[in-house]
Coordinates of C-alpha atoms and ligand atoms in Angstrom, one line a residue:
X126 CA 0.0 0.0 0.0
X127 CA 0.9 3.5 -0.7
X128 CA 2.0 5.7 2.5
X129 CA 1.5 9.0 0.7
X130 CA -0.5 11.6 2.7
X131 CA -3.0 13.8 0.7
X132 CA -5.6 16.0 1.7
X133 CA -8.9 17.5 0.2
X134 CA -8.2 20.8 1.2
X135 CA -10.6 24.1 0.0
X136 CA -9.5 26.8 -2.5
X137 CA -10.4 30.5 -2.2
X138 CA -13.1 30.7 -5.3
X139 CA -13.8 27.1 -5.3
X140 CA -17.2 26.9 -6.2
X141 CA -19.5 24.3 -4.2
X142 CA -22.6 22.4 -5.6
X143 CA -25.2 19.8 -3.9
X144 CA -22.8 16.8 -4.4
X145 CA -19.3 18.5 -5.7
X146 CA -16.7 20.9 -5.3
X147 CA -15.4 22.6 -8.3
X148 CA -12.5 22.1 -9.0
X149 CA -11.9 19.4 -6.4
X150 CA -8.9 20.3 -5.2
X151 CA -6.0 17.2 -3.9
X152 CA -2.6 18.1 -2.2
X153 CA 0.4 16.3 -1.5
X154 CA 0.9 16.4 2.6
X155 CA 4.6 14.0 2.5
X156 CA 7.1 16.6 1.9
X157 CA 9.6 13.8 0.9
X158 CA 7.4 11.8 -1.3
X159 CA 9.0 10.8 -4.5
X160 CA 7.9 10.8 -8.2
X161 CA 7.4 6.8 -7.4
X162 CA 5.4 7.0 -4.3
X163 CA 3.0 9.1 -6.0
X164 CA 2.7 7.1 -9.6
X165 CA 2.2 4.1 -6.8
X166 CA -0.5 5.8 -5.4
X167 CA -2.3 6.8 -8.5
X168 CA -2.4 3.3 -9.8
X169 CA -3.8 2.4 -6.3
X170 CA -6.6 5.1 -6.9
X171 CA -6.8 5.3 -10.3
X172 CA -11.0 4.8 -9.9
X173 CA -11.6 6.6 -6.9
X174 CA -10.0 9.6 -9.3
X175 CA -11.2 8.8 -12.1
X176 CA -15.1 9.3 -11.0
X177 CA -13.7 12.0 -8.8
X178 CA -12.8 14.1 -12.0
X179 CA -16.6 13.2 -13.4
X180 CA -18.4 13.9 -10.4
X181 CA -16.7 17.6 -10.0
X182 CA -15.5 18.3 -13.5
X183 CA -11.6 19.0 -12.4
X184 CA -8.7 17.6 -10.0
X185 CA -6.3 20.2 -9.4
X186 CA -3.4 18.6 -8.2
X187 CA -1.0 20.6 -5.9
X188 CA 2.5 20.1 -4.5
X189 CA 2.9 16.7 -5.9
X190 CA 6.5 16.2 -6.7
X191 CA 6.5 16.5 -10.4
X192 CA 9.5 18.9 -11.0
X193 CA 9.7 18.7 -14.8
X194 CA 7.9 17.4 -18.1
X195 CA 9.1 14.2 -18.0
X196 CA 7.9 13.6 -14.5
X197 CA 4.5 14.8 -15.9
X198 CA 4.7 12.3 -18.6
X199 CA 5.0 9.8 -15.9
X200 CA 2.4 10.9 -13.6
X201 CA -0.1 10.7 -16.5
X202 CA 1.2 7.2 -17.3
X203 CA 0.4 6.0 -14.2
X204 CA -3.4 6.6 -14.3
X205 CA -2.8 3.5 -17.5
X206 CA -5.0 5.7 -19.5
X207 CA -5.2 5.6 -23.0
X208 CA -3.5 8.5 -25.3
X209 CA -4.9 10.8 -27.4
X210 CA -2.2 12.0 -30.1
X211 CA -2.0 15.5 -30.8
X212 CA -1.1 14.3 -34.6
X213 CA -4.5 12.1 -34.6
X214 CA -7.0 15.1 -33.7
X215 CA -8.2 17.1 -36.2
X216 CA -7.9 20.7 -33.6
X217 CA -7.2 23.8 -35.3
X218 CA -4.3 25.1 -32.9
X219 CA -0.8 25.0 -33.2
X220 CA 1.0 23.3 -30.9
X221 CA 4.6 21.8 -30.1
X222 CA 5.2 17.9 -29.2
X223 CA 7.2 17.4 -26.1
X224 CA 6.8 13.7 -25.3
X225 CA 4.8 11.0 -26.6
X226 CA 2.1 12.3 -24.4
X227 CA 2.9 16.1 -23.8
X228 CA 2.4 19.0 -25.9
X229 CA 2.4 22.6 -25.9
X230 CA -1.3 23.6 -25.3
X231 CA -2.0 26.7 -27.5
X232 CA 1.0 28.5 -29.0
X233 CA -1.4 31.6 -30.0
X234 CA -0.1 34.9 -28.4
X235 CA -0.5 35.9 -25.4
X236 CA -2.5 38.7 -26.0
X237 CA -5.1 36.3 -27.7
X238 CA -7.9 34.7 -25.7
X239 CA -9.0 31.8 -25.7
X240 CA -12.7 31.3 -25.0
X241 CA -14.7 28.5 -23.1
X242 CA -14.8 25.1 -24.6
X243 CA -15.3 21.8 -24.6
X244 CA -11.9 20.8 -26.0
X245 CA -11.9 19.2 -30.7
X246 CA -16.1 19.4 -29.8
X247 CA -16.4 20.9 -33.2
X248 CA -15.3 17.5 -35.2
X249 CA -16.1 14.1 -35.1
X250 CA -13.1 12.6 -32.6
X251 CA -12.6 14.2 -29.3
X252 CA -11.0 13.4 -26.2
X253 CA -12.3 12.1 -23.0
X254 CA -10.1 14.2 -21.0
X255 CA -7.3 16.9 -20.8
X256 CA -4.3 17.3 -18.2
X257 CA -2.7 20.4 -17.8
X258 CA 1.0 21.1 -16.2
X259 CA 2.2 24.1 -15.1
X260 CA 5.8 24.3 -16.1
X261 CA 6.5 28.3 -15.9
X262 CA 4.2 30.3 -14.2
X263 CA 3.4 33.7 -16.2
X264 CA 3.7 36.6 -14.5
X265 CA 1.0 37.8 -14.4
X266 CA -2.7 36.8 -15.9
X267 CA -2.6 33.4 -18.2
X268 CA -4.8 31.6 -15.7
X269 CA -7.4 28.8 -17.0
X270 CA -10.6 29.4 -16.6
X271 CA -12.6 26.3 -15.9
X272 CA -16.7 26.2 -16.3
X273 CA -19.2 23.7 -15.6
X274 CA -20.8 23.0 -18.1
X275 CA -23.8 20.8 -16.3
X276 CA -24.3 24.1 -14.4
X277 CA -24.0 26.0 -17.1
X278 CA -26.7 24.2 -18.7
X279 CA -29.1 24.1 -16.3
X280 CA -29.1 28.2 -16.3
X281 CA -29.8 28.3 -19.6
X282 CA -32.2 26.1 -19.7
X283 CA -34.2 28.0 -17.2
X284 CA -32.8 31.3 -19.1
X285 CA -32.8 30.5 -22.4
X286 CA -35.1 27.4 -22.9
X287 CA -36.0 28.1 -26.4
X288 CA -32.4 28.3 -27.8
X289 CA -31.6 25.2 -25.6
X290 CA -34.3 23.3 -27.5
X291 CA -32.7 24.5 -30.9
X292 CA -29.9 23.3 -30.0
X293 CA -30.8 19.9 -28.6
X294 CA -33.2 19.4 -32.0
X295 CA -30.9 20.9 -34.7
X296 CA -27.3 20.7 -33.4
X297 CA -24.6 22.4 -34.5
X298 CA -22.5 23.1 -37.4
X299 CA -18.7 24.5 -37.7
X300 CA -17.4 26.2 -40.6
X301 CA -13.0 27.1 -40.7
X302 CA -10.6 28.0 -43.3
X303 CA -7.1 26.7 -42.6
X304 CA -4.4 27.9 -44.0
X305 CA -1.5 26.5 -46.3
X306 CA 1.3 26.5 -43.9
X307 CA 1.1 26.6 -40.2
X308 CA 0.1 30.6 -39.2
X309 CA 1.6 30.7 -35.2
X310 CA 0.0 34.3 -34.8
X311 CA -3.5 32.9 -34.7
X312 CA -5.3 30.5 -32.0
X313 CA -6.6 28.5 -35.0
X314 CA -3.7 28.4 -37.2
X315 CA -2.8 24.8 -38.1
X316 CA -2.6 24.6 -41.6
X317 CA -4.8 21.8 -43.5
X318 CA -1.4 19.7 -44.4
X319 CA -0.8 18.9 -40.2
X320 CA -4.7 19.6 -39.3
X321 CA -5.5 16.1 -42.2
X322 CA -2.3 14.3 -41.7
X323 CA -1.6 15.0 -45.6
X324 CA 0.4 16.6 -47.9
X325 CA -2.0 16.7 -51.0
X326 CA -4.9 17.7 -51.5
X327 CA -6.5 14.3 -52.6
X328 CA -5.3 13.2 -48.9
X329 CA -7.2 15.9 -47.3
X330 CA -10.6 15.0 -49.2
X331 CA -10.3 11.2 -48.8
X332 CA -10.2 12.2 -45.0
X333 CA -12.5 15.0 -44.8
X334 CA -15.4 12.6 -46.9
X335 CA -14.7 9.7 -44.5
X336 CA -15.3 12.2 -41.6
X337 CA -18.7 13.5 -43.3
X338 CA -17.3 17.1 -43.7
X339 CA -17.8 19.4 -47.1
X340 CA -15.3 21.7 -48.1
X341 CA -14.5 24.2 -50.9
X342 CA -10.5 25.0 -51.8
X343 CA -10.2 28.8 -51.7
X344 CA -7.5 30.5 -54.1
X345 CA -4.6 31.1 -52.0
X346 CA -4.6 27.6 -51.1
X347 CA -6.7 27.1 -48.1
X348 CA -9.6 24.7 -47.4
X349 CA -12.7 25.8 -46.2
X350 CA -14.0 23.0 -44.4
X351 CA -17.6 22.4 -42.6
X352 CA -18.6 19.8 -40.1
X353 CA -21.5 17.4 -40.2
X354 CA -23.7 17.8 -38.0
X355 CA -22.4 17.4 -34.4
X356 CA -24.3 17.5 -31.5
X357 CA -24.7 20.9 -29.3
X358 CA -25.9 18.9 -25.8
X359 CA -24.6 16.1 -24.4
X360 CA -26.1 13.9 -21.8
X361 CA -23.7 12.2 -19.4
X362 CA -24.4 8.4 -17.9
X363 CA -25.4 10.3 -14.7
X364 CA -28.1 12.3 -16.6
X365 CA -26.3 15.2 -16.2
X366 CA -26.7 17.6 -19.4
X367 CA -24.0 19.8 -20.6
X368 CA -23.1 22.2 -23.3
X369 CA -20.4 20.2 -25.1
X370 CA -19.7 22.4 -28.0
X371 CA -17.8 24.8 -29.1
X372 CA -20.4 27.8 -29.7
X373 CA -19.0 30.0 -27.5
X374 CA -15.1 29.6 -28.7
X375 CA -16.4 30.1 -32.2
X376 CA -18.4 32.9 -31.5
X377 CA -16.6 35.2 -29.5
X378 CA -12.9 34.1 -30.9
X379 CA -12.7 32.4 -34.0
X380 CA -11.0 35.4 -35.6
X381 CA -8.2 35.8 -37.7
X382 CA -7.2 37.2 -41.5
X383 CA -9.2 33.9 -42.8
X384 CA -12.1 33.2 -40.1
X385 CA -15.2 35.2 -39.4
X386 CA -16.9 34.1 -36.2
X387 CA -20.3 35.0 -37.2
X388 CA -20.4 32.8 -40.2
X389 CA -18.1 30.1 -38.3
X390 CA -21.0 28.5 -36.6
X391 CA -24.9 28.1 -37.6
X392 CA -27.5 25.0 -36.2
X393 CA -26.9 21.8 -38.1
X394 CA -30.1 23.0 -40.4
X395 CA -27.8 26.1 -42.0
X396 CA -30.2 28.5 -39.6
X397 CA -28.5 31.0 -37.9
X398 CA -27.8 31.0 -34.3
X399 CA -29.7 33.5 -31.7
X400 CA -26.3 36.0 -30.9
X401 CA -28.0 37.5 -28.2
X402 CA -28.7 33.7 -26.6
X403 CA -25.1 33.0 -27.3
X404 CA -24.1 36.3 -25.8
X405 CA -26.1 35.8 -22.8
X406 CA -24.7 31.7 -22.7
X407 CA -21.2 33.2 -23.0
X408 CA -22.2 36.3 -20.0
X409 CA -23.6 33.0 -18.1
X410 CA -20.2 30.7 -18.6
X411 CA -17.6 34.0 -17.5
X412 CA -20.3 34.0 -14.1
X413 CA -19.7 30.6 -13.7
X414 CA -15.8 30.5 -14.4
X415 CA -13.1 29.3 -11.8
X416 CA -9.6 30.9 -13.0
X417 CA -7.3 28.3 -11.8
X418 CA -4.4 30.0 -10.7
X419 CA -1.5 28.6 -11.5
X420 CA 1.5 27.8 -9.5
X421 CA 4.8 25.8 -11.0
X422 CA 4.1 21.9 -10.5
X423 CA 0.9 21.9 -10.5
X424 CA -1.3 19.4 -12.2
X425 CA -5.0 19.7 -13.2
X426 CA -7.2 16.4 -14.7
X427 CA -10.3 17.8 -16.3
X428 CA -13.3 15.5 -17.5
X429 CA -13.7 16.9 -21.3
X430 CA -17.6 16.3 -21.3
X431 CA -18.3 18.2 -17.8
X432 CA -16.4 21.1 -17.6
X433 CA -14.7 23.8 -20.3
X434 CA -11.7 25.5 -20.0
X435 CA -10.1 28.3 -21.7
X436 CA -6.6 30.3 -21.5
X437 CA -6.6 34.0 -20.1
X438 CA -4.5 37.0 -21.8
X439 CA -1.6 37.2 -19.8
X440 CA 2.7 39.1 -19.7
X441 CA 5.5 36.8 -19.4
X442 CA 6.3 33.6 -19.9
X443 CA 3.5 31.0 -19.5
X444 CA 4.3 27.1 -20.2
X445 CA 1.3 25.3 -19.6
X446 CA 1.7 22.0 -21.1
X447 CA -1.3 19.4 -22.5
X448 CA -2.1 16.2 -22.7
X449 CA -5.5 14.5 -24.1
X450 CA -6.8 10.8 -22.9
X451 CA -8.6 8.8 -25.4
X452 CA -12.7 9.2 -25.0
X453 CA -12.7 5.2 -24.4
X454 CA -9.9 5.5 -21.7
X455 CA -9.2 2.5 -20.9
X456 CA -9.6 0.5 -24.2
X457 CA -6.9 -1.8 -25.1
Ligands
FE2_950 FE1 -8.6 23.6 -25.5

């Protein structure tokens, strides 16, 4: 058995709901544990945490020795889930590989935001669940913000019911050009070529058709792709509804030279979306947003289909590193 203390401790902001904290937080109490006690102890508890992160929608790990991205490589491993590949997922950021399992999680600017989502819930293949890692703490800003998305829901459905039912009837779908060569100055700037896993443009169709997507090649090379229809509501095991989409990241930032956000996202029936419902659903997430503020070390599991998360503006240097689990985690 593993002799690792840890404790449950409260958070200043942590939000509290009949059944959950959020984000539930976890801390390390054995000042000389190693990187081995504590992979010991998260095969041990692997379950417990595992429903933990769906119950309250995020762990936030804290003071756990994991000193570098290697060590967070590890500590991921020993949860035995199953990967997600960064080069697999069809998301529209750029990003940098560090390990097999650890990437860079947005390499936009840091003047850009990066708005509430669920995380690739505008295609067909997303993942289960994200970890973050706090490698360099910015100086200042560059939390991220965390929302319930359950919660969120259930406001709008008292607030909004008739969008909600347009969206549970019709769905949603996403429209985004992607450039010819990778475009680092945007938060959407992977270029078709690394976005398809091709280099020619047959490549990219054969792919896009077997997803169910249309598309259109624009004259200076890019592809204009659109989604099938993907659902806007999801509803979890525990009957639990959220808002696992991407509306409000598409909305309110899906802007560069090549993107217009109002024409980025209509219902799966080509009708356009309610901007003041959106507006209000957006108004509703910020209310509802936990910044999680970051100190070096720490780690944060969040269950993709209960809570969003986005990345706040911020000065300095931030390195807040990624990695995705598989939506069938434990498949062999
Ligand atoms: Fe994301």
């Amino acid at each position: 058995m593993s002799t690792l203390k840890v404790s449950r401790p409260s958070l200043p902001g942590q939000q509290f709901y009949e059944g959950s904290v959020f984000p539930l937080v976890i801390t390390c109490d054995s000042p000389d544990a190693t990187l081995e006690d504590v992979k010991a102890w998260i095969q041990e508890n692997r379950d417990t945490l595992t429903e933990e992160a769906s119950v309250n929608g995020t762990i936030l790990f804290r003071d756990f020795p994991v000193p570098s991205v290697e060590a967070f490589d590890e500590f991921i491993q020993a949860f035995g889930y199953r990967n997600f590949k960064y080069e697999d997922s069809l998301s529209n950021a750029v990003r940098v590989v560090k390990t097999e399992r650890v990437f860079t999680a947005n390499e936009a600017p840091p003047n850009v935001t990066i708005f509430f989502h669920h995380e690739m819930a505008q295609t067909p293949v997303y993942p289960g669940k994200l970890m973050f890692y706090c490698e360099v703490a910015p100086e200042s800003g560059g939390a991220t913000p965390l929302c319930r998305s359950d919660v969120l829901y259930e406001r709008m459905q008292r607030e909004l019911p008739e969008f909600c039912r347009a969206c549970e009837e019709k769905g949603l779908k996403y429209t985004n050009v992607m450039p010819a060569a990778n475009d680092p100055t945007s938060g959407m700037g992977r270029s078709w070529q690394s976005t398809l896993a091709t280099e020619t443009k047959e490549g990219a169709e054969t792919r896009l058709a077997k997803l169910g997507y249309s598309w259109e090649w624009l004259d200076d090379g890019c592809l204009k792709a659109t989604t099938p229809v993907l659902p806007a509501v999801r509803e979890l095991p525990d009957g639990r509804k959220v808002f696992f989409n991407q509306l409000i990241a598409a909305y309110k930032g899906w802007k560069d030279t090549r993107n217009d956000p109002s024409k980025a996202i209509t219902h799966g029936d080509g009708t356009i979306l309610d901007r003041d419902a959106v507006l209000r659903a957006a108004d509703i997430a910020e209310e509802l947003a936990f910044d999680v503020p970051w100190q070096v070390g720490d780690v944060a599991l969040v269950d993709n289909y209960v809570a969003m998360h986005g990345r706040r503006t911020f000065t300095g240097t931030r390195r807040v590193l990624a990695s995705l689990v598989a939506a069938d985690e434990f498949a062999e």
